[in-house]
PDB file of C-alpha atoms in Angstrom:
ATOM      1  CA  UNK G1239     176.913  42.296 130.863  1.00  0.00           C
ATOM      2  CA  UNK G1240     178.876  44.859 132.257  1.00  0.00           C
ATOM      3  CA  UNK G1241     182.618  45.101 132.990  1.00  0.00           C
ATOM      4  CA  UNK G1242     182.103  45.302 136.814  1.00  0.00           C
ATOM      5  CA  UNK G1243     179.660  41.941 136.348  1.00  0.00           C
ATOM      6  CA  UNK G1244     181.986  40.153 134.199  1.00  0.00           C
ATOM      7  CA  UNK G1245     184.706  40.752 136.877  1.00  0.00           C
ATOM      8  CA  UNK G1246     182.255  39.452 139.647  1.00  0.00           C
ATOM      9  CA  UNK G1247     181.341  36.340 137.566  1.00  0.00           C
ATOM     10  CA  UNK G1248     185.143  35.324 136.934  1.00  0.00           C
ATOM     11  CA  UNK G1249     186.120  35.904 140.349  1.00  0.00           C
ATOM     12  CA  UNK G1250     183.447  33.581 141.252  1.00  0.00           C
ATOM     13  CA  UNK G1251     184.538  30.851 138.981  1.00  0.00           C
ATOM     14  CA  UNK G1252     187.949  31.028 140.295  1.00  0.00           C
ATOM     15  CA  UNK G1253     186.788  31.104 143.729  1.00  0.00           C
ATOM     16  CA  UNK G1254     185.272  27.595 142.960  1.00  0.00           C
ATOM     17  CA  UNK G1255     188.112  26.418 140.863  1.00  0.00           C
ATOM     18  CA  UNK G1256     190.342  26.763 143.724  1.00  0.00           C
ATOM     19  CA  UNK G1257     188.005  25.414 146.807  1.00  0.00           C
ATOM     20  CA  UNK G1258     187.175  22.252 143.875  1.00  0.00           C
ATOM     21  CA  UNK G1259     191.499  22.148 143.310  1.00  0.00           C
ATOM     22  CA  UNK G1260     192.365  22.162 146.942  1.00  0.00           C
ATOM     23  CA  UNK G1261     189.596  19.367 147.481  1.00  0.00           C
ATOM     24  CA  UNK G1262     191.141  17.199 144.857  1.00  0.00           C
ATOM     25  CA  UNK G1263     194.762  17.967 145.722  1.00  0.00           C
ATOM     26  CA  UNK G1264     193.945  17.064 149.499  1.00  0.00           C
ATOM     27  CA  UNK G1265     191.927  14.165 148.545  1.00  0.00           C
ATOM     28  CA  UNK G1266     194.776  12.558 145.493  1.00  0.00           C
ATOM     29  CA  UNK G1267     197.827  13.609 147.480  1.00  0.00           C
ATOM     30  CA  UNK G1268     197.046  14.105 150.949  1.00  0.00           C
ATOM     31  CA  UNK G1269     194.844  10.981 151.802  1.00  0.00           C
ATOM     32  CA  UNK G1270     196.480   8.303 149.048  1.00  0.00           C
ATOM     33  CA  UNK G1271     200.138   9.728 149.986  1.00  0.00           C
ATOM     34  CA  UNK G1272     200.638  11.817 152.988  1.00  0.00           C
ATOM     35  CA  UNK G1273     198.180  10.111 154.563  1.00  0.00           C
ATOM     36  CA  UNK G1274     198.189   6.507 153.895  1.00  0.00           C
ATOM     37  CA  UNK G1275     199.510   4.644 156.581  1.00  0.00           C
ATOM     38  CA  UNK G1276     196.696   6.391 159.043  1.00  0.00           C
ATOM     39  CA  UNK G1277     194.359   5.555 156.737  1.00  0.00           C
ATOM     40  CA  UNK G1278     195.206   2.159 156.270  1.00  0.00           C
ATOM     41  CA  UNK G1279     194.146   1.315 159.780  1.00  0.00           C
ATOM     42  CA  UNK G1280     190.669   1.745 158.476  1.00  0.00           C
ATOM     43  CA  UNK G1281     188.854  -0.705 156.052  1.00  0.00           C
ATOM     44  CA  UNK G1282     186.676   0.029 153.868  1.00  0.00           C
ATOM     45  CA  UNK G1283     185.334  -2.944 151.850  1.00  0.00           C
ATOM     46  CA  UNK G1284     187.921  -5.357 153.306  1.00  0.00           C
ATOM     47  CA  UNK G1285     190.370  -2.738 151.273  1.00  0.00           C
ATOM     48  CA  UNK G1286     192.919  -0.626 154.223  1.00  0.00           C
ATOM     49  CA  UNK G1287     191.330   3.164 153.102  1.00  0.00           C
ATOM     50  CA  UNK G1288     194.812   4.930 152.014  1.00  0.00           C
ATOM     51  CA  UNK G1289     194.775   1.976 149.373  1.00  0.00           C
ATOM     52  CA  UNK G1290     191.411   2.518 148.527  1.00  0.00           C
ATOM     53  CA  UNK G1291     191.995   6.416 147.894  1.00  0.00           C
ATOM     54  CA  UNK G1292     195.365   5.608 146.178  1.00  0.00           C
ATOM     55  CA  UNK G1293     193.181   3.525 143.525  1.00  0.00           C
ATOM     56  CA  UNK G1294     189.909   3.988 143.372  1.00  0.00           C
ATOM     57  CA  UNK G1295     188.677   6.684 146.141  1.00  0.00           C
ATOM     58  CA  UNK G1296     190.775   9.741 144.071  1.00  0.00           C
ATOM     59  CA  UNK G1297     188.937   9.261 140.922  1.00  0.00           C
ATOM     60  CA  UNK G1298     185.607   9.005 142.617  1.00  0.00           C
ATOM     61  CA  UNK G1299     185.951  12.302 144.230  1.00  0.00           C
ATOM     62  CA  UNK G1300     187.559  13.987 140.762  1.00  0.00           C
ATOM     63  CA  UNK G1301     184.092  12.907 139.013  1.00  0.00           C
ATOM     64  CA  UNK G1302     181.972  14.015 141.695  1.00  0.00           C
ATOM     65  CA  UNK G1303     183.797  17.368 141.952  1.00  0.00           C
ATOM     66  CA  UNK G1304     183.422  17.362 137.958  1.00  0.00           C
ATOM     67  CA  UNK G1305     179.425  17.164 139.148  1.00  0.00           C
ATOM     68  CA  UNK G1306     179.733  19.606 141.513  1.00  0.00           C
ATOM     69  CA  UNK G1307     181.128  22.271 139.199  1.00  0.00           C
ATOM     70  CA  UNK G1308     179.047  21.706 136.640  1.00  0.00           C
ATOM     71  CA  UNK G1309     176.050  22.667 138.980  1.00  0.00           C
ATOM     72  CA  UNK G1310     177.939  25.496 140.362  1.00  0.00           C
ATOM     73  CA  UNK G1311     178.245  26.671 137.358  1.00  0.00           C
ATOM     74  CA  UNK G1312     174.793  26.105 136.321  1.00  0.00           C
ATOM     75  CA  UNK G1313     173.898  28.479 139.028  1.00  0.00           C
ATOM     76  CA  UNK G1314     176.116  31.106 138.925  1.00  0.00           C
ATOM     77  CA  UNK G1315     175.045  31.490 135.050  1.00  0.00           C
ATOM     78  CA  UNK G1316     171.379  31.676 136.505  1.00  0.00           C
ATOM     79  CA  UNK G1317     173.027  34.206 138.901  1.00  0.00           C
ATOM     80  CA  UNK G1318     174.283  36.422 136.479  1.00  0.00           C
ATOM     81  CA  UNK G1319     171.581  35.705 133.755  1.00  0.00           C
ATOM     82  CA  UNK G1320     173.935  34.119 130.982  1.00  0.00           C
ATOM     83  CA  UNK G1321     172.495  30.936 130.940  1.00  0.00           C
ATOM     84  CA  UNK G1322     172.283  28.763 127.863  1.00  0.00           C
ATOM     85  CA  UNK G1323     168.286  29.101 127.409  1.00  0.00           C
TER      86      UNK G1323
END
């Protein structure tokens, strides 16, 4: 791979490290913080929502996003042809 690709293929990564971070941080601090007592006028499950992303809604979203990076991943390597096969 050459220098000028390598650069292109890190910038990429970061690029979705920080869109996947920002997600996260909105979702974990934003909506079970910031934003809980709006949220709690919505139910979800009989549960007020800000409590449900203070406890459970956070950690749902962190293993998606964990999914979601993985594949993005997946394809940039098939992008950039440094794939594992």
């Amino acid at each position: 791979m050459t220098p000028d690709k390598r650069a292109d293929y890190w910038k990429a990564n970061l690029r979705y490290l920080v869109i996947l971070l920002i997600v996260w941080f909105v979702v974990s601090y934003g909506f079970a913080i910031l934003l809980v007592e709006p949220l709690n006028a919505i139910h979800l499950g009989g549960y007020p929502l800000g409590f449900w992303f203070a406890q459970q809604g956070s950690i749902y979203i962190f293993v998606a996003l964990i999914f979601i990076y993985a594949a993005l991943m997946n394809r940039l390597d098939r992008e950039f042809d440094v794939g594992e096969e």
